[in-house]
CSV table of C-alpha atoms in Angstrom, one decimal:
chain,number,residue,atom,x,y,z
A,1,MET,CA,124.3,223.3,50.1
A,2,SER,CA,124.3,225.7,47.1
A,3,GLY,CA,128.1,225.0,46.8
A,4,PHE,CA,127.3,221.3,46.3
A,5,PHE,CA,125.7,222.0,42.9
A,6,ARG,CA,128.8,223.9,41.8
A,7,ARG,CA,131.1,220.9,42.5
A,8,ALA,CA,132.8,219.7,39.3
A,9,SER,CA,132.6,216.1,40.7
A,10,LEU,CA,128.8,216.3,40.7
A,11,TRP,CA,128.6,217.4,37.0
A,12,PHE,CA,131.2,214.7,36.1
A,13,LEU,CA,128.9,212.2,37.7
A,14,VAL,CA,125.9,213.5,35.8
A,15,PHE,CA,127.9,213.3,32.6
A,16,ILE,CA,129.0,209.7,33.3
A,17,ALA,CA,125.5,208.6,34.3
A,18,ALA,CA,124.0,210.2,31.2
A,19,ALA,CA,126.6,208.4,29.0
A,20,GLY,CA,125.7,205.1,30.7
A,21,ILE,CA,122.0,205.6,30.0
A,22,VAL,CA,122.0,207.1,26.5
A,23,GLY,CA,125.1,205.4,25.1
A,24,PRO,CA,123.9,201.7,25.2
A,25,ARG,CA,120.7,202.8,23.5
A,26,LEU,CA,122.5,204.4,20.6
A,27,LEU,CA,125.2,201.7,20.1
A,28,ASP,CA,124.9,198.1,19.0
A,29,SER,CA,124.6,195.3,21.5
A,30,PRO,CA,127.8,194.7,23.5
A,31,ALA,CA,127.7,191.0,22.5
A,32,ASP,CA,128.1,191.8,18.8
A,33,VAL,CA,131.4,190.9,17.1
A,34,VAL,CA,132.4,194.0,15.2
A,35,GLY,CA,136.0,193.3,14.4
A,36,ALA,CA,139.1,191.1,14.8
A,37,PRO,CA,140.2,190.0,18.2
A,38,PHE,CA,142.6,192.5,19.9
A,39,ALA,CA,142.2,195.1,17.1
A,40,ARG,CA,143.8,198.4,18.0
A,41,PRO,CA,141.8,201.7,18.2
A,42,VAL,CA,141.2,203.5,14.9
A,43,TRP,CA,143.4,206.5,15.9
A,44,TRP,CA,146.4,204.2,16.4
A,45,ARG,CA,149.3,205.3,14.3
A,46,GLY,CA,150.9,203.0,11.8
A,47,ASP,CA,150.1,201.2,8.5
A,48,LEU,CA,147.4,199.0,9.9
A,49,SER,CA,144.3,197.9,8.0
A,50,THR,CA,140.8,198.9,8.9
A,51,SER,CA,137.6,196.8,8.6
A,52,LYS,CA,135.9,196.6,5.2
A,53,THR,CA,132.9,194.7,4.0
A,54,ALA,CA,131.4,194.2,0.5
A,55,GLU,CA,128.2,192.4,-0.3
A,56,LEU,CA,127.8,191.6,-4.0
A,57,SER,CA,124.6,190.2,-5.5
A,58,VAL,CA,124.3,189.1,-9.2
A,59,ALA,CA,121.0,187.8,-10.5
A,60,GLY,CA,119.2,188.1,-13.9
A,61,GLY,CA,122.0,190.2,-15.4
A,62,ARG,CA,121.7,192.8,-12.6
A,63,THR,CA,124.6,193.6,-10.2
A,64,ALA,CA,124.2,195.2,-6.8
A,65,LEU,CA,127.0,196.1,-4.5
A,66,VAL,CA,126.8,197.3,-0.9
A,67,SER,CA,130.1,198.2,0.8
A,68,ASP,CA,131.3,199.6,4.1
A,69,GLY,CA,134.8,200.8,5.0
A,70,PHE,CA,136.1,201.2,1.4
A,71,ALA,CA,137.5,204.6,0.5
A,72,LYS,CA,137.1,206.2,-3.0
A,73,ASP,CA,140.8,205.7,-3.8
A,74,ASP,CA,140.5,201.9,-3.1
A,75,GLY,CA,139.1,201.5,-6.6
A,76,LEU,CA,136.3,199.1,-5.7
A,77,ARG,CA,134.7,197.7,-8.8
A,78,ALA,CA,132.1,195.0,-9.1
A,79,GLY,CA,130.7,193.0,-12.1
A,80,ALA,CA,129.0,189.8,-13.0
A,81,SER,CA,132.1,187.8,-12.3
A,82,GLY,CA,133.1,189.2,-8.9
A,83,LEU,CA,134.7,192.3,-7.5
A,84,ALA,CA,138.2,193.9,-7.3
A,85,PHE,CA,139.9,196.6,-5.2
A,86,ASP,CA,143.3,198.0,-4.4
A,87,TRP,CA,144.9,197.0,-1.1
A,88,LYS,CA,147.3,199.5,0.4
A,89,THR,CA,148.0,198.5,4.0
A,90,GLN,CA,149.0,195.5,6.1
A,91,SER,CA,147.0,192.4,5.8
A,92,ALA,CA,143.5,192.1,7.3
A,93,ALA,CA,143.3,190.3,10.6
A,94,VAL,CA,140.3,188.3,9.5
A,95,PHE,CA,139.3,187.1,6.1
A,96,ALA,CA,135.8,185.6,5.8
A,97,LEU,CA,133.4,184.9,2.9
A,98,GLU,CA,129.7,183.9,3.2
A,99,GLY,CA,126.7,183.7,1.0
A,100,GLU,CA,125.0,181.4,-1.6
A,101,ILE,CA,125.6,180.5,-5.2
A,102,THR,CA,123.1,179.2,-7.7
A,103,ALA,CA,124.4,177.3,-10.8
A,104,ASN,CA,123.7,174.6,-13.4
A,105,PRO,CA,124.5,171.2,-11.8
A,106,ALA,CA,126.4,170.3,-15.0
A,107,ARG,CA,128.9,173.2,-14.5
A,108,THR,CA,131.7,173.6,-12.1
A,109,VAL,CA,131.5,176.5,-9.7
A,110,THR,CA,134.8,178.2,-8.6
A,111,VAL,CA,135.5,181.0,-6.3
A,112,THR,CA,139.1,182.4,-6.5
A,113,TRP,CA,140.9,185.0,-4.5
A,114,ARG,CA,143.5,186.6,-6.7
A,115,THR,CA,146.5,188.7,-5.7
A,116,PRO,CA,149.5,190.1,-7.7
A,117,GLU,CA,151.6,187.3,-6.2
A,118,LYS,CA,149.3,184.2,-6.2
A,119,ASP,CA,145.8,182.9,-6.9
A,120,PHE,CA,144.0,181.0,-4.2
A,121,GLU,CA,141.1,178.7,-5.2
A,122,LEU,CA,138.7,179.0,-2.3
A,123,VAL,CA,135.9,176.9,-3.7
A,124,ARG,CA,135.6,174.2,-6.5
A,125,ARG,CA,132.3,172.3,-6.6
A,126,ASP,CA,129.9,170.7,-9.1
A,127,GLY,CA,126.8,168.5,-9.3
A,128,GLN,CA,124.5,170.8,-7.3
A,129,GLU,CA,122.1,173.6,-8.0
A,130,LYS,CA,122.7,175.7,-4.9
A,131,TYR,CA,125.8,176.1,-2.8
A,132,TRP,CA,126.2,177.8,0.6
A,133,LEU,CA,129.5,179.3,1.6
A,134,ASN,CA,130.9,180.0,5.1
A,135,LEU,CA,134.6,180.4,4.8
A,136,ASP,CA,136.9,181.8,7.5
A,137,ALA,CA,140.7,182.1,7.2
A,138,ARG,CA,141.0,181.2,10.9
A,139,ASP,CA,139.6,177.7,10.2
A,140,MET,CA,142.3,175.0,10.3
A,141,ILE,CA,140.8,173.1,7.3
A,142,PHE,CA,140.6,176.3,5.3
A,143,LYS,CA,144.2,177.0,6.1
A,144,GLN,CA,145.4,173.5,5.2
A,145,ARG,CA,143.5,173.5,1.9
A,146,LEU,CA,145.1,176.9,0.8
A,147,GLY,CA,148.6,176.0,2.2
A,148,LEU,CA,148.5,178.7,4.8
A,149,PRO,CA,150.4,178.5,8.1
A,150,LEU,CA,148.4,176.6,10.7
A,151,ILE,CA,149.7,178.5,13.6
A,152,GLY,CA,149.1,182.2,13.9
A,153,ARG,CA,147.3,184.4,11.4
A,154,GLY,CA,147.2,183.1,7.8
A,155,THR,CA,145.9,186.2,6.2
A,156,GLU,CA,149.4,187.6,5.5
A,157,ARG,CA,149.6,185.3,2.5
A,158,LEU,CA,146.2,186.4,1.1
A,159,PHE,CA,147.1,190.1,1.0
A,160,PRO,CA,150.1,191.9,-0.7
A,161,GLN,CA,151.4,195.0,1.0
A,162,ARG,CA,150.3,196.9,-2.1
A,163,GLY,CA,148.4,195.6,-5.1
A,164,ARG,CA,145.1,194.7,-6.8
A,165,CYS,CA,143.0,192.0,-5.1
A,166,GLU,CA,140.1,190.3,-6.8
A,167,LEU,CA,137.3,187.9,-5.8
A,168,ALA,CA,136.3,186.0,-9.0
A,169,VAL,CA,133.3,183.8,-9.3
A,170,GLY,CA,133.1,181.3,-12.2
A,171,GLY,CA,130.3,179.0,-13.4
A,172,ALA,CA,127.5,180.6,-11.4
A,173,GLU,CA,124.1,181.7,-12.8
A,174,SER,CA,123.5,184.0,-9.8
A,175,PHE,CA,125.1,184.5,-6.4
A,176,ARG,CA,125.0,186.6,-3.3
A,177,LEU,CA,128.4,186.8,-1.5
A,178,LYS,CA,129.6,188.9,1.5
A,179,LEU,CA,133.3,189.5,1.8
A,180,ILE,CA,134.3,190.4,5.4
A,181,LEU,CA,137.8,191.8,6.0
A,182,PHE,CA,138.3,192.7,9.7
A,183,GLY,CA,141.2,195.1,10.1
A,184,ARG,CA,143.8,195.5,12.7
A,185,LYS,CA,142.2,198.8,13.8
A,186,GLN,CA,138.6,199.0,14.9
A,187,GLY,CA,136.4,201.3,16.9
A,188,LEU,CA,137.3,204.2,19.2
A,189,LEU,CA,138.9,201.9,21.8
A,190,GLY,CA,139.6,198.8,19.8
A,191,THR,CA,138.2,195.4,20.4
A,192,ASP,CA,138.6,192.7,23.0
A,193,GLN,CA,139.6,189.0,22.6
A,194,ARG,CA,136.2,188.2,21.0
A,195,GLY,CA,136.1,191.1,18.6
A,196,ARG,CA,133.6,193.1,20.7
A,197,ASP,CA,133.8,196.8,20.7
A,198,VAL,CA,135.5,198.0,23.9
A,199,PHE,CA,133.9,201.4,23.8
A,200,THR,CA,130.4,199.8,23.8
A,201,LEU,CA,131.4,197.5,26.7
A,202,LEU,CA,132.8,200.5,28.6
A,203,LEU,CA,129.5,202.4,28.3
A,204,ASN,CA,127.4,199.4,29.3
A,205,GLY,CA,129.6,198.9,32.3
A,206,ILE,CA,128.7,202.3,33.7
A,207,GLY,CA,125.2,201.2,34.5
A,208,THR,CA,126.4,198.0,36.3
A,209,SER,CA,128.9,199.9,38.5
A,210,LEU,CA,126.5,202.7,39.4
A,211,THR,CA,123.6,200.3,40.0
A,212,VAL,CA,125.7,198.1,42.3
A,213,GLY,CA,127.5,200.9,44.0
A,214,VAL,CA,124.4,203.1,44.7
A,215,SER,CA,121.9,200.3,45.5
A,216,ALA,CA,124.2,198.4,47.8
A,217,THR,CA,125.3,201.6,49.7
A,218,LEU,CA,121.7,202.8,49.9
A,219,ALA,CA,120.5,199.5,51.4
A,220,ALA,CA,123.5,199.4,53.8
A,221,THR,CA,122.8,203.0,54.8
A,222,LEU,CA,119.2,202.3,55.6
A,223,LEU,CA,120.2,199.3,57.6
A,224,GLY,CA,122.8,201.3,59.5
A,225,LEU,CA,120.3,204.1,60.1
A,226,GLY,CA,117.7,201.8,61.5
A,227,PHE,CA,120.1,199.8,63.7
A,228,GLY,CA,121.9,203.0,64.8
A,229,LEU,CA,118.8,204.8,65.9
A,230,THR,CA,117.4,201.7,67.7
A,231,ALA,CA,120.7,201.1,69.5
A,232,GLY,CA,121.2,204.7,70.5
A,233,TYR,CA,117.7,205.6,71.5
A,234,VAL,CA,116.5,202.4,73.2
A,235,GLY,CA,119.8,201.5,74.8
A,236,GLY,CA,120.1,198.7,77.3
A,237,TRP,CA,120.5,195.1,76.1
A,238,VAL,CA,119.2,196.1,72.6
A,239,ASP,CA,122.2,198.5,72.3
A,240,ALA,CA,124.6,195.9,73.6
A,241,LEU,CA,123.3,193.2,71.2
A,242,ILE,CA,123.5,195.4,68.1
A,243,MET,CA,126.9,196.7,68.9
A,244,ARG,CA,128.3,193.2,69.5
A,245,ALA,CA,126.9,192.2,66.2
A,246,VAL,CA,128.7,195.2,64.6
A,247,ASP,CA,132.0,194.3,66.3
A,248,ILE,CA,131.7,190.7,65.0
A,249,LEU,CA,130.9,191.7,61.4
A,250,LEU,CA,133.8,194.2,61.4
A,251,ALA,CA,136.2,191.5,62.6
A,252,ILE,CA,135.3,189.1,59.8
A,253,PRO,CA,137.5,189.4,56.7
A,254,THR,CA,135.2,190.7,54.1
A,255,LEU,CA,136.6,189.3,50.8
A,256,PRO,CA,136.5,185.6,51.7
A,257,ILE,CA,132.9,185.9,53.0
A,258,LEU,CA,131.8,187.8,49.9
A,259,MET,CA,133.4,185.1,47.7
A,260,THR,CA,131.7,182.3,49.7
A,261,LEU,CA,128.3,184.0,49.6
A,262,ALA,CA,128.6,184.8,45.9
A,263,GLY,CA,129.3,181.1,45.2
A,264,LEU,CA,126.3,180.0,47.4
A,265,TRP,CA,123.7,182.6,46.5
A,266,GLY,CA,124.5,183.0,42.8
A,267,LYS,CA,126.2,185.6,40.7
A,268,GLY,CA,123.2,187.7,39.7
A,269,LEU,CA,123.2,191.5,40.0
A,270,TRP,CA,120.8,191.8,42.9
A,271,GLN,CA,122.4,188.9,44.8
A,272,LEU,CA,125.6,190.9,44.6
A,273,VAL,CA,123.8,194.0,45.9
A,274,LEU,CA,122.4,192.0,48.8
A,275,ILE,CA,125.7,190.5,49.7
A,276,LEU,CA,127.5,193.9,49.7
A,277,SER,CA,124.8,195.6,51.7
A,278,ILE,CA,124.9,193.0,54.4
A,279,PHE,CA,128.6,193.7,55.1
A,280,SER,CA,128.5,197.5,54.7
A,281,TRP,CA,126.1,198.9,57.2
A,282,MET,CA,128.2,198.8,60.4
A,283,GLY,CA,130.0,202.1,60.0
A,284,THR,CA,126.8,204.0,59.5
A,285,ALA,CA,125.2,202.3,62.5
A,286,ARG,CA,128.1,203.4,64.7
A,287,SER,CA,128.0,207.0,63.5
A,288,VAL,CA,124.2,207.3,63.9
A,289,ARG,CA,124.3,205.6,67.3
A,290,ALA,CA,126.9,208.1,68.6
A,291,LEU,CA,124.8,211.1,67.4
A,292,THR,CA,121.6,209.6,68.8
A,293,LEU,CA,123.3,209.1,72.3
A,294,THR,CA,124.2,212.7,72.3
A,295,VAL,CA,120.8,214.0,71.2
A,296,ARG,CA,118.5,211.8,73.2
A,297,GLU,CA,119.5,213.5,76.5
A,298,SER,CA,119.0,217.0,75.1
A,299,PRO,CA,116.3,219.2,76.8
A,300,TRP,CA,114.0,219.4,73.8
A,301,VAL,CA,113.9,215.6,73.6
A,302,GLU,CA,113.1,215.4,77.3
A,303,GLY,CA,110.4,218.0,76.7
A,304,LEU,CA,108.8,215.9,74.0
A,305,LYS,CA,108.8,212.9,76.3
A,306,ALA,CA,107.1,215.0,79.0
A,307,LEU,CA,104.4,216.0,76.6
A,308,GLY,CA,103.7,212.3,75.9
A,309,ALA,CA,105.3,212.0,72.5
A,310,LYS,CA,105.9,208.4,71.4
A,311,LYS,CA,109.3,207.0,70.7
A,312,SER,CA,108.4,206.4,67.1
A,313,TYR,CA,107.3,210.0,66.6
A,314,ILE,CA,110.5,211.4,68.2
A,315,LEU,CA,112.6,209.1,66.0
A,316,ARG,CA,110.7,209.8,62.8
A,317,ARG,CA,110.2,213.6,63.1
A,318,HIS,CA,113.3,214.7,65.0
A,319,LEU,CA,116.1,212.2,65.2
A,320,VAL,CA,116.1,211.1,61.6
A,321,PRO,CA,116.4,214.7,60.3
A,322,GLU,CA,119.2,215.2,62.8
A,323,THR,CA,121.2,212.3,61.4
A,324,ALA,CA,120.5,213.2,57.7
A,325,PRO,CA,123.8,215.0,57.2
A,326,ILE,CA,125.9,212.1,58.5
A,327,VAL,CA,123.8,209.6,56.5
A,328,LEU,CA,124.3,211.5,53.3
A,329,ALA,CA,128.1,211.8,53.9
A,330,ASN,CA,128.3,208.0,54.7
A,331,LEU,CA,126.2,207.3,51.6
A,332,ALA,CA,128.5,209.2,49.3
A,333,LEU,CA,131.6,207.8,50.9
A,334,GLY,CA,130.3,204.2,50.8
A,335,VAL,CA,129.7,204.0,47.1
A,336,PRO,CA,133.4,203.7,46.2
A,337,GLY,CA,133.8,200.8,48.5
A,338,ALA,CA,130.8,199.0,46.9
A,339,ILE,CA,132.1,199.7,43.4
A,340,LEU,CA,135.5,198.4,44.2
A,341,ALA,CA,134.0,195.3,45.9
A,342,GLU,CA,131.9,194.6,42.8
A,343,ALA,CA,135.0,195.1,40.6
A,344,GLY,CA,137.1,192.8,42.8
A,345,LEU,CA,134.5,190.0,42.8
A,346,ALA,CA,134.0,190.3,39.0
A,347,PHE,CA,137.8,190.3,38.5
A,348,LEU,CA,137.9,187.0,40.4
A,349,GLY,CA,135.2,185.6,38.1
A,350,LEU,CA,132.5,185.7,40.8
A,351,SER,CA,130.0,187.7,38.8
A,352,ASP,CA,127.4,186.8,36.2
A,353,PRO,CA,129.3,186.3,32.9
A,354,ARG,CA,126.3,187.6,31.0
A,355,LEU,CA,126.6,190.9,32.9
A,356,VAL,CA,128.8,193.6,31.4
A,357,SER,CA,130.9,195.4,34.1
A,358,TRP,CA,134.2,197.0,34.3
A,359,GLY,CA,135.5,194.3,36.7
A,360,ARG,CA,134.3,191.6,34.3
A,361,MET,CA,136.2,193.4,31.5
A,362,LEU,CA,139.4,193.3,33.5
A,363,HIS,CA,138.8,189.6,34.4
A,364,GLU,CA,138.4,188.6,30.7
A,365,ALA,CA,141.4,190.8,29.7
A,366,HIS,CA,143.5,189.0,32.2
A,367,SER,CA,142.2,185.5,31.4
A,368,PHE,CA,142.6,185.8,27.6
A,369,GLY,CA,146.1,187.2,27.6
A,370,ALA,CA,145.6,190.9,27.1
A,371,PHE,CA,148.7,191.6,29.1
A,372,ALA,CA,150.8,189.2,27.0
A,373,GLU,CA,149.3,190.8,23.8
A,374,GLY,CA,150.1,194.3,25.0
A,375,ALA,CA,146.4,195.1,24.6
A,376,TRP,CA,146.4,198.1,27.0
A,377,TRP,CA,143.1,199.3,25.6
A,378,LEU,CA,141.4,196.4,27.3
A,379,ILE,CA,142.9,197.3,30.7
A,380,VAL,CA,143.2,201.1,30.9
A,381,PRO,CA,139.6,202.2,30.1
A,382,PRO,CA,137.8,200.1,32.7
A,383,GLY,CA,140.5,200.8,35.2
A,384,LEU,CA,140.2,204.5,34.7
A,385,GLY,CA,136.4,204.2,34.8
A,386,ILE,CA,136.6,202.6,38.3
A,387,VAL,CA,139.1,205.1,39.6
A,388,SER,CA,137.1,208.1,38.2
A,389,LEU,CA,133.8,207.0,39.8
A,390,CYS,CA,135.4,206.3,43.1
A,391,LEU,CA,137.2,209.7,43.1
A,392,ILE,CA,133.9,211.5,42.2
A,393,PHE,CA,132.0,210.0,45.2
A,394,VAL,CA,135.0,210.5,47.5
A,395,ASP,CA,135.0,214.2,46.6
A,396,MET,CA,131.3,214.5,47.1
A,397,GLY,CA,131.4,212.7,50.4
A,398,ARG,CA,134.4,214.9,51.6
A,399,PHE,CA,132.4,218.0,50.8
A,400,LEU,CA,129.4,216.8,52.8
A,401,GLU,CA,131.7,215.9,55.7
A,402,GLU,CA,133.1,219.4,55.7
A,403,ARG,CA,129.6,220.9,55.7
A,404,ILE,CA,128.8,218.7,58.8
A,405,ASP,CA,132.0,219.5,60.6
A,406,PRO,CA,133.6,222.8,59.5
A,407,ARG,CA,136.9,221.8,61.3
A,408,LEU,CA,137.5,219.3,58.5
A,409,GLY,CA,137.7,222.1,55.9
A,410,GLY,CA,140.8,223.7,57.4
A,411,GLU,CA,141.3,226.9,59.5
A,412,ASP,CA,139.9,229.3,56.8
A,413,HIS,CA,136.7,227.2,56.5
A,414,ALA,CA,136.4,226.9,60.3
A,415,GLN,CA,136.6,230.7,60.7
A,416,ARG,CA,133.9,231.3,58.2
């Protein structure tokens, strides 16, 4: 088995599993909105905007500015009356402004967005001491007040292709405002329809796929091992009953049953593991039974019976180790089926919506129009993840099968 630890597939699996464990702990929550919907990856070519934020606080004659995403050549400047910067790319996908303003009730407070082409008065209020702002250019009322197009993105009117932009505050004694400009490029793999980071979702989906695939296959393998040993060693009506149950379960179309049980038992992670394991043990049971039928008539087993060894002892100490290679091969080869089954159920919407998985990512991409938007970065990464994991386990299972039966490795392997 020393060659097993030199398999590239094993080390790829170790790398993917490590990324699934460490990555989610280093990154933000997968539910966090980090950018505009359907933003492209940051490495995408073209004159597309990136996300920028600027938080300006003015109080007691002191000004504090905290910014993120602005480059040095953007010319970001801040003062008691607001902030200004140079805009050099296409319009931002999302324009939002939030915060609070303190003023004399006798004075009128205004917040204006100025561009080289036009000034937009975002806020005009009076008669209060404190004002809270929560403006978003995607809001219909906001669009209507500023005369922006009601259908589609309205931010094109708020940004020139090139020019100086300014956020001016008038009539305020103090204020704290946060300007949020989500760009059309965001993150290593872009964003989904809600503005969540696809790379973060991808890393969080590794744990779900591996947990479901390995747990369901392990449970199914243990069931198959138990039933196969019992049927092969005990024989008689017990063998007939178990094999007829195997034949019936193999004849049942799996996907409709999985869909029905998922709807009845719930969409939780462990309910899904239980459902998949119930319908995945039959192949292992048949293989183990066939080997047990061969071994139980061997002279050394007859010798153990003559010495008075109990059936449980023979099964535990001798037959289980004999079946270990077959069980390990079936375990490795069964994981891809469980992963694909989980992805299929999730794609059909039969998984917990709070659970991040690759199948769920494909389901939401399909449901929210990623294909129509041309958002391939929502489809390709989870698809490649599913394919990669399946190929890794298939390669490992194939290697174990060749170790069990050298004839599967070809003529050269058989001669060795």
